[in-house]
mmCIF file of N, CA and C in Angstrom:
data_model
loop_
_atom_site.group_PDB
_atom_site.id
_atom_site.type_symbol
_atom_site.label_atom_id
_atom_site.label_comp_id
_atom_site.label_asym_id
_atom_site.label_seq_id
_atom_site.Cartn_x
_atom_site.Cartn_y
_atom_site.Cartn_z
ATOM 1 N N MET A 1 0.849 -1.171 0.000
ATOM 2 C CA MET A 1 0.000 0.000 0.000
ATOM 3 C C MET A 1 0.895 1.235 0.000
ATOM 4 N N HIS A 2 0.424 2.281 -0.628
ATOM 5 C CA HIS A 2 1.216 3.502 -0.708
ATOM 6 C C HIS A 2 0.298 4.702 -0.593
ATOM 7 N N PRO A 3 0.818 5.846 -0.198
ATOM 8 C CA PRO A 3 0.004 7.059 -0.136
ATOM 9 C C PRO A 3 -0.349 7.521 -1.548
ATOM 10 N N LEU A 4 -1.191 8.508 -1.622
ATOM 11 C CA LEU A 4 -1.576 9.081 -2.904
ATOM 12 C C LEU A 4 -0.331 9.567 -3.633
ATOM 13 N N LEU A 5 -0.144 9.057 -4.847
ATOM 14 C CA LEU A 5 1.069 9.376 -5.606
ATOM 15 C C LEU A 5 0.791 10.488 -6.605
ATOM 16 N N THR A 6 0.868 11.705 -6.147
ATOM 17 C CA THR A 6 0.717 12.847 -7.039
ATOM 18 C C THR A 6 2.063 13.524 -7.187
ATOM 19 N N LEU A 7 2.295 14.039 -8.364
ATOM 20 C CA LEU A 7 3.579 14.701 -8.614
ATOM 21 C C LEU A 7 3.689 16.002 -7.834
ATOM 22 N N ASP A 8 2.557 16.645 -7.558
ATOM 23 C CA ASP A 8 2.566 17.894 -6.789
ATOM 24 C C ASP A 8 3.031 17.669 -5.356
ATOM 25 N N ASN A 9 2.574 16.561 -4.756
ATOM 26 C CA ASN A 9 2.905 16.292 -3.355
ATOM 27 C C ASN A 9 4.271 15.658 -3.180
ATOM 28 N N ASN A 10 4.847 15.153 -4.259
ATOM 29 C CA ASN A 10 6.099 14.415 -4.172
ATOM 30 C C ASN A 10 7.099 14.891 -5.219
ATOM 31 N N PRO A 11 7.559 16.124 -5.162
ATOM 32 C CA PRO A 11 8.441 16.641 -6.211
ATOM 33 C C PRO A 11 9.773 15.899 -6.314
ATOM 34 N N MET A 12 10.234 15.272 -5.235
ATOM 35 C CA MET A 12 11.506 14.563 -5.267
ATOM 36 C C MET A 12 11.370 13.157 -5.857
ATOM 37 N N CYS A 13 10.150 12.716 -6.098
ATOM 38 C CA CYS A 13 9.909 11.329 -6.488
ATOM 39 C C CYS A 13 9.294 11.209 -7.880
ATOM 40 N N VAL A 14 9.410 12.216 -8.699
ATOM 41 C CA VAL A 14 8.711 12.274 -9.981
ATOM 42 C C VAL A 14 9.030 11.071 -10.871
ATOM 43 N N GLU A 15 10.294 10.750 -11.051
ATOM 44 C CA GLU A 15 10.666 9.649 -11.946
ATOM 45 C C GLU A 15 10.121 8.311 -11.447
ATOM 46 N N GLN A 16 10.239 8.057 -10.152
ATOM 47 C CA GLN A 16 9.754 6.807 -9.594
ATOM 48 C C GLN A 16 8.244 6.688 -9.706
ATOM 49 N N ILE A 17 7.541 7.795 -9.456
ATOM 50 C CA ILE A 17 6.079 7.783 -9.544
ATOM 51 C C ILE A 17 5.640 7.531 -10.979
ATOM 52 N N ARG A 18 6.281 8.178 -11.921
ATOM 53 C CA ARG A 18 5.923 7.970 -13.331
ATOM 54 C C ARG A 18 6.142 6.516 -13.749
ATOM 55 N N ALA A 19 7.253 5.917 -13.334
ATOM 56 C CA ALA A 19 7.526 4.518 -13.677
ATOM 57 C C ALA A 19 6.481 3.593 -13.036
ATOM 58 N N PHE A 20 6.119 3.883 -11.801
ATOM 59 C CA PHE A 20 5.126 3.073 -11.093
ATOM 60 C C PHE A 20 3.759 3.184 -11.770
ATOM 61 N N LYS A 21 3.350 4.419 -12.094
ATOM 62 C CA LYS A 21 2.061 4.622 -12.758
ATOM 63 C C LYS A 21 2.053 3.994 -14.153
ATOM 64 N N LYS A 22 3.169 4.080 -14.870
ATOM 65 C CA LYS A 22 3.261 3.468 -16.196
ATOM 66 C C LYS A 22 3.083 1.955 -16.085
ATOM 67 N N CYS A 23 3.706 1.350 -15.084
ATOM 68 C CA CYS A 23 3.548 -0.085 -14.864
ATOM 69 C C CYS A 23 2.086 -0.423 -14.591
ATOM 70 N N HIS A 24 1.429 0.380 -13.773
ATOM 71 C CA HIS A 24 0.017 0.140 -13.470
ATOM 72 C C HIS A 24 -0.850 0.305 -14.716
ATOM 73 N N ASP A 25 -0.532 1.269 -15.543
ATOM 74 C CA ASP A 25 -1.317 1.494 -16.766
ATOM 75 C C ASP A 25 -1.145 0.362 -17.773
ATOM 76 N N GLU A 26 0.040 -0.201 -17.835
ATOM 77 C CA GLU A 26 0.349 -1.197 -18.860
ATOM 78 C C GLU A 26 0.147 -2.643 -18.396
ATOM 79 N N THR A 27 -0.204 -2.833 -17.141
ATOM 80 C CA THR A 27 -0.290 -4.182 -16.574
ATOM 81 C C THR A 27 -1.722 -4.469 -16.136
ATOM 82 N N SER A 28 -2.172 -5.687 -16.382
ATOM 83 C CA SER A 28 -3.532 -6.068 -15.987
ATOM 84 C C SER A 28 -3.650 -6.100 -14.466
ATOM 85 N N TYR A 29 -4.880 -6.040 -13.991
ATOM 86 C CA TYR A 29 -5.129 -6.045 -12.552
ATOM 87 C C TYR A 29 -4.570 -7.315 -11.912
ATOM 88 N N LEU A 30 -4.826 -8.455 -12.531
ATOM 89 C CA LEU A 30 -4.379 -9.720 -11.960
ATOM 90 C C LEU A 30 -2.859 -9.764 -11.823
ATOM 91 N N ARG A 31 -2.153 -9.330 -12.854
ATOM 92 C CA ARG A 31 -0.680 -9.328 -12.784
ATOM 93 C C ARG A 31 -0.194 -8.342 -11.717
ATOM 94 N N ARG A 32 -0.869 -7.186 -11.586
ATOM 95 C CA ARG A 32 -0.485 -6.230 -10.525
ATOM 96 C C ARG A 32 -0.711 -6.855 -9.155
ATOM 97 N N ALA A 33 -1.866 -7.549 -9.007
ATOM 98 C CA ALA A 33 -2.189 -8.185 -7.725
ATOM 99 C C ALA A 33 -1.173 -9.269 -7.376
ATOM 100 N N LEU A 34 -0.594 -9.873 -8.390
ATOM 101 C CA LEU A 34 0.411 -10.913 -8.167
ATOM 102 C C LEU A 34 1.823 -10.353 -8.048
ATOM 103 N N GLY A 35 1.964 -9.030 -8.087
ATOM 104 C CA GLY A 35 3.249 -8.408 -7.802
ATOM 105 C C GLY A 35 4.043 -7.922 -9.003
ATOM 106 N N ALA A 36 3.386 -7.739 -10.151
ATOM 107 C CA ALA A 36 4.118 -7.327 -11.348
ATOM 108 C C ALA A 36 4.793 -5.961 -11.192
ATOM 109 N N CYS A 37 4.246 -5.083 -10.374
ATOM 110 C CA CYS A 37 4.815 -3.735 -10.222
ATOM 111 C C CYS A 37 5.551 -3.557 -8.895
ATOM 112 N N ASN A 38 5.776 -4.640 -8.194
ATOM 113 C CA ASN A 38 6.430 -4.537 -6.879
ATOM 114 C C ASN A 38 7.836 -3.965 -6.949
ATOM 115 N N GLN A 39 8.536 -4.222 -8.061
ATOM 116 C CA GLN A 39 9.904 -3.703 -8.157
ATOM 117 C C GLN A 39 9.893 -2.176 -8.190
ATOM 118 N N HIS A 40 8.869 -1.583 -8.793
ATOM 119 C CA HIS A 40 8.772 -0.117 -8.817
ATOM 120 C C HIS A 40 8.458 0.425 -7.423
ATOM 121 N N LYS A 41 7.595 -0.275 -6.703
ATOM 122 C CA LYS A 41 7.264 0.134 -5.341
ATOM 123 C C LYS A 41 8.498 0.023 -4.448
ATOM 124 N N ALA A 42 9.243 -1.063 -4.598
ATOM 125 C CA ALA A 42 10.464 -1.247 -3.801
ATOM 126 C C ALA A 42 11.484 -0.154 -4.112
ATOM 127 N N LEU A 43 11.578 0.231 -5.360
ATOM 128 C CA LEU A 43 12.493 1.301 -5.760
ATOM 129 C C LEU A 43 12.095 2.617 -5.098
ATOM 130 N N MET A 44 10.784 2.891 -5.065
ATOM 131 C CA MET A 44 10.330 4.118 -4.403
ATOM 132 C C MET A 44 10.650 4.073 -2.918
ATOM 133 N N ASP A 45 10.478 2.916 -2.295
ATOM 134 C CA ASP A 45 10.761 2.793 -0.864
ATOM 135 C C ASP A 45 12.247 2.994 -0.567
ATOM 136 N N ARG A 46 13.117 2.451 -1.434
ATOM 137 C CA ARG A 46 14.562 2.551 -1.213
ATOM 138 C C ARG A 46 15.123 3.916 -1.585
ATOM 139 N N GLN A 47 14.765 4.390 -2.770
ATOM 140 C CA GLN A 47 15.404 5.599 -3.291
ATOM 141 C C GLN A 47 14.607 6.868 -3.053
ATOM 142 N N ALA A 48 13.371 6.727 -2.680
ATOM 143 C CA ALA A 48 12.544 7.923 -2.497
ATOM 144 C C ALA A 48 11.789 7.840 -1.176
ATOM 145 N N PRO A 49 12.498 7.859 -0.053
ATOM 146 C CA PRO A 49 11.808 7.742 1.231
ATOM 147 C C PRO A 49 10.870 8.913 1.519
ATOM 148 N N CYS A 50 10.910 9.936 0.674
ATOM 149 C CA CYS A 50 9.994 11.068 0.888
ATOM 150 C C CYS A 50 8.535 10.597 0.863
ATOM 151 N N ILE A 51 8.236 9.567 0.106
ATOM 152 C CA ILE A 51 6.868 9.065 0.035
ATOM 153 C C ILE A 51 6.460 8.465 1.377
ATOM 154 N N LEU A 52 7.377 7.760 2.021
ATOM 155 C CA LEU A 52 7.050 7.125 3.289
ATOM 156 C C LEU A 52 6.913 8.126 4.427
ATOM 157 N N LEU A 53 7.518 9.285 4.285
ATOM 158 C CA LEU A 53 7.539 10.252 5.373
ATOM 159 C C LEU A 53 6.493 11.346 5.261
ATOM 160 N N GLN A 54 5.566 11.198 4.339
ATOM 161 C CA GLN A 54 4.545 12.234 4.187
ATOM 162 C C GLN A 54 3.670 12.290 5.427
ATOM 163 N N PRO A 55 3.388 13.471 5.943
ATOM 164 C CA PRO A 55 2.553 13.583 7.141
ATOM 165 C C PRO A 55 1.179 12.949 6.964
ATOM 166 N N MET A 56 0.550 13.119 5.807
ATOM 167 C CA MET A 56 -0.782 12.570 5.600
ATOM 168 C C MET A 56 -0.738 11.047 5.659
ATOM 169 N N HIS A 57 0.311 10.471 5.092
ATOM 170 C CA HIS A 57 0.444 9.016 5.104
ATOM 171 C C HIS A 57 0.581 8.511 6.544
ATOM 172 N N MET A 58 1.387 9.178 7.333
ATOM 173 C CA MET A 58 1.569 8.768 8.715
ATOM 174 C C MET A 58 0.278 8.946 9.500
ATOM 175 N N HIS A 59 -0.448 10.026 9.224
ATOM 176 C CA HIS A 59 -1.725 10.243 9.895
ATOM 177 C C HIS A 59 -2.693 9.126 9.540
ATOM 178 N N THR A 60 -2.741 8.750 8.266
ATOM 179 C CA THR A 60 -3.633 7.689 7.822
ATOM 180 C C THR A 60 -3.259 6.370 8.481
ATOM 181 N N ALA A 61 -1.987 6.054 8.541
ATOM 182 C CA ALA A 61 -1.532 4.818 9.179
ATOM 183 C C ALA A 61 -1.887 4.808 10.661
ATOM 184 N N ARG A 62 -1.695 5.941 11.328
ATOM 185 C CA ARG A 62 -2.024 6.034 12.749
ATOM 186 C C ARG A 62 -3.524 5.847 12.959
ATOM 187 N N THR A 63 -4.334 6.471 12.103
ATOM 188 C CA THR A 63 -5.786 6.345 12.206
ATOM 189 C C THR A 63 -6.219 4.899 12.004
ATOM 190 N N LYS A 64 -5.667 4.241 10.991
ATOM 191 C CA LYS A 64 -6.002 2.840 10.733
ATOM 192 C C LYS A 64 -5.598 1.961 11.913
ATOM 193 N N PHE A 65 -4.434 2.238 12.508
ATOM 194 C CA PHE A 65 -3.980 1.468 13.655
ATOM 195 C C PHE A 65 -4.945 1.635 14.829
ATOM 196 N N MET A 66 -5.395 2.859 15.061
ATOM 197 C CA MET A 66 -6.332 3.103 16.155
ATOM 198 C C MET A 66 -7.665 2.400 15.898
ATOM 199 N N GLU A 67 -8.124 2.390 14.639
ATOM 200 C CA GLU A 67 -9.348 1.670 14.302
ATOM 201 C C GLU A 67 -9.178 0.181 14.577
ATOM 202 N N LEU A 68 -8.028 -0.352 14.195
ATOM 203 C CA LEU A 68 -7.751 -1.769 14.413
ATOM 204 C C LEU A 68 -7.729 -2.097 15.900
ATOM 205 N N GLN A 69 -7.146 -1.212 16.702
ATOM 206 C CA GLN A 69 -7.135 -1.432 18.150
ATOM 207 C C GLN A 69 -8.557 -1.475 18.696
ATOM 208 N N GLY A 70 -9.427 -0.598 18.186
ATOM 209 C CA GLY A 70 -10.830 -0.601 18.608
ATOM 210 C C GLY A 70 -11.523 -1.895 18.238
ATOM 211 N N HIS A 71 -11.259 -2.386 17.025
ATOM 212 C CA HIS A 71 -11.854 -3.650 16.602
ATOM 213 C C HIS A 71 -11.353 -4.804 17.460
ATOM 214 N N MET A 72 -10.069 -4.765 17.800
ATOM 215 C CA MET A 72 -9.506 -5.841 18.615
ATOM 216 C C MET A 72 -10.088 -5.808 20.028
ATOM 217 N N ALA A 73 -10.332 -4.619 20.557
ATOM 218 C CA ALA A 73 -10.945 -4.514 21.879
ATOM 219 C C ALA A 73 -12.364 -5.071 21.835
ATOM 220 N N SER A 74 -13.090 -4.765 20.769
ATOM 221 C CA SER A 74 -14.442 -5.309 20.612
ATOM 222 C C SER A 74 -14.407 -6.823 20.509
ATOM 223 N N LEU A 75 -13.445 -7.326 19.748
ATOM 224 C CA LEU A 75 -13.301 -8.764 19.591
ATOM 225 C C LEU A 75 -12.968 -9.424 20.924
ATOM 226 N N ALA A 76 -12.096 -8.801 21.699
ATOM 227 C CA ALA A 76 -11.740 -9.347 23.016
ATOM 228 C C ALA A 76 -12.972 -9.375 23.917
ATOM 229 N N TRP A 77 -13.781 -8.333 23.880
ATOM 230 C CA TRP A 77 -14.997 -8.291 24.682
ATOM 231 C C TRP A 77 -15.948 -9.398 24.255
ATOM 232 N N LEU A 78 -16.139 -9.557 22.943
ATOM 233 C CA LEU A 78 -17.027 -10.602 22.433
ATOM 234 C C LEU A 78 -16.500 -11.992 22.780
ATOM 235 N N THR A 79 -15.201 -12.163 22.723
ATOM 236 C CA THR A 79 -14.603 -13.447 23.075
ATOM 237 C C THR A 79 -14.862 -13.749 24.551
ATOM 238 N N GLY A 80 -14.723 -12.747 25.395
ATOM 239 C CA GLY A 80 -15.001 -12.928 26.818
ATOM 240 C C GLY A 80 -16.451 -13.284 27.075
ATOM 241 N N VAL A 81 -17.358 -12.607 26.392
ATOM 242 C CA VAL A 81 -18.787 -12.876 26.548
ATOM 243 C C VAL A 81 -19.116 -14.281 26.065
ATOM 244 N N SER A 82 -18.585 -14.664 24.901
ATOM 245 C CA SER A 82 -18.875 -15.998 24.378
ATOM 246 C C SER A 82 -18.299 -17.069 25.297
ATOM 247 N N SER A 83 -17.132 -16.833 25.881
ATOM 248 C CA SER A 83 -16.543 -17.783 26.822
ATOM 249 C C SER A 83 -17.433 -17.927 28.050
ATOM 250 N N LEU A 84 -17.931 -16.813 28.553
ATOM 251 C CA LEU A 84 -18.826 -16.831 29.698
ATOM 252 C C LEU A 84 -20.103 -17.599 29.385
ATOM 253 N N LEU A 85 -20.667 -17.367 28.201
ATOM 254 C CA LEU A 85 -21.881 -18.079 27.797
ATOM 255 C C LEU A 85 -21.635 -19.580 27.667
ATOM 256 N N LEU A 86 -20.487 -19.958 27.143
ATOM 257 C CA LEU A 86 -20.159 -21.382 27.037
ATOM 258 C C LEU A 86 -20.019 -22.024 28.413
ATOM 259 N N GLN A 87 -19.420 -21.301 29.354
ATOM 260 C CA GLN A 87 -19.297 -21.818 30.717
ATOM 261 C C GLN A 87 -20.679 -22.011 31.342
ATOM 262 N N MET A 88 -21.545 -21.023 31.143
ATOM 263 C CA MET A 88 -22.900 -21.121 31.690
ATOM 264 C C MET A 88 -23.647 -22.293 31.065
ATOM 265 N N LEU A 89 -23.480 -22.479 29.772
ATOM 266 C CA LEU A 89 -24.144 -23.576 29.075
ATOM 267 C C LEU A 89 -23.650 -24.919 29.584
ATOM 268 N N SER A 90 -22.340 -25.056 29.774
ATOM 269 C CA SER A 90 -21.803 -26.333 30.255
ATOM 270 C C SER A 90 -22.268 -26.610 31.679
ATOM 271 N N ARG A 91 -22.375 -25.592 32.523
ATOM 272 C CA ARG A 91 -22.873 -25.783 33.894
ATOM 273 C C ARG A 91 -24.332 -26.206 33.872
ATOM 274 N N THR A 92 -25.100 -25.615 32.955
ATOM 275 C CA THR A 92 -26.515 -25.977 32.830
ATOM 276 C C THR A 92 -26.636 -27.426 32.384
ATOM 277 N N GLU A 93 -25.810 -27.826 31.433
ATOM 278 C CA GLU A 93 -25.838 -29.209 30.944
ATOM 279 C C GLU A 93 -25.405 -30.173 32.041
ATOM 280 N N GLU A 94 -24.407 -29.803 32.845
ATOM 281 C CA GLU A 94 -23.960 -30.631 33.963
ATOM 282 C C GLU A 94 -25.083 -30.791 34.977
ATOM 283 N N GLY A 95 -25.773 -29.705 35.253
ATOM 284 C CA GLY A 95 -26.885 -29.736 36.203
ATOM 285 C C GLY A 95 -28.010 -30.627 35.715
ATOM 286 N N GLN A 96 -28.302 -30.600 34.431
ATOM 287 C CA GLN A 96 -29.335 -31.456 33.871
ATOM 288 C C GLN A 96 -28.926 -32.918 33.936
ATOM 289 N N THR A 97 -27.662 -33.194 33.690
ATOM 290 C CA THR A 97 -27.160 -34.567 33.746
ATOM 291 C C THR A 97 -27.239 -35.115 35.164
ATOM 292 N N GLN A 98 -26.883 -34.269 36.155
ATOM 293 C CA GLN A 98 -26.940 -34.711 37.556
ATOM 294 C C GLN A 98 -28.385 -34.911 37.996
ATOM 295 N N ALA A 99 -29.308 -34.071 37.514
ATOM 296 C CA ALA A 99 -30.702 -34.193 37.883
ATOM 297 C C ALA A 99 -31.314 -35.457 37.298
ATOM 298 N N GLU A 100 -30.840 -35.892 36.141
ATOM 299 C CA GLU A 100 -31.362 -37.106 35.507
ATOM 300 C C GLU A 100 -30.851 -38.346 36.217
ATOM 301 N N SER A 101 -29.718 -38.263 36.921
ATOM 302 C CA SER A 101 -29.125 -39.445 37.568
ATOM 303 C C SER A 101 -29.832 -39.836 38.802
#
């Protein structure tokens, strides 16, 4: 994943962005999904770290991380509730088994 690749926002990365966009234009979606343009992305990461250091990109990454933390907290709560319900169900089943004996 990469931030918005505009030439206005990334004046130091013009050549790399053009090569990356050209690869995307000339390559089918399936080949891109399988990594056909990864070498251009790797080149931008190595030679043009300005893309990685954009404030908007970092803000977006931080926001996504915070959203993920919220989802994980919700998942932990649901896991706790489901565990509690399973314990209650097993106790109920044990009680029914003892009552039948």
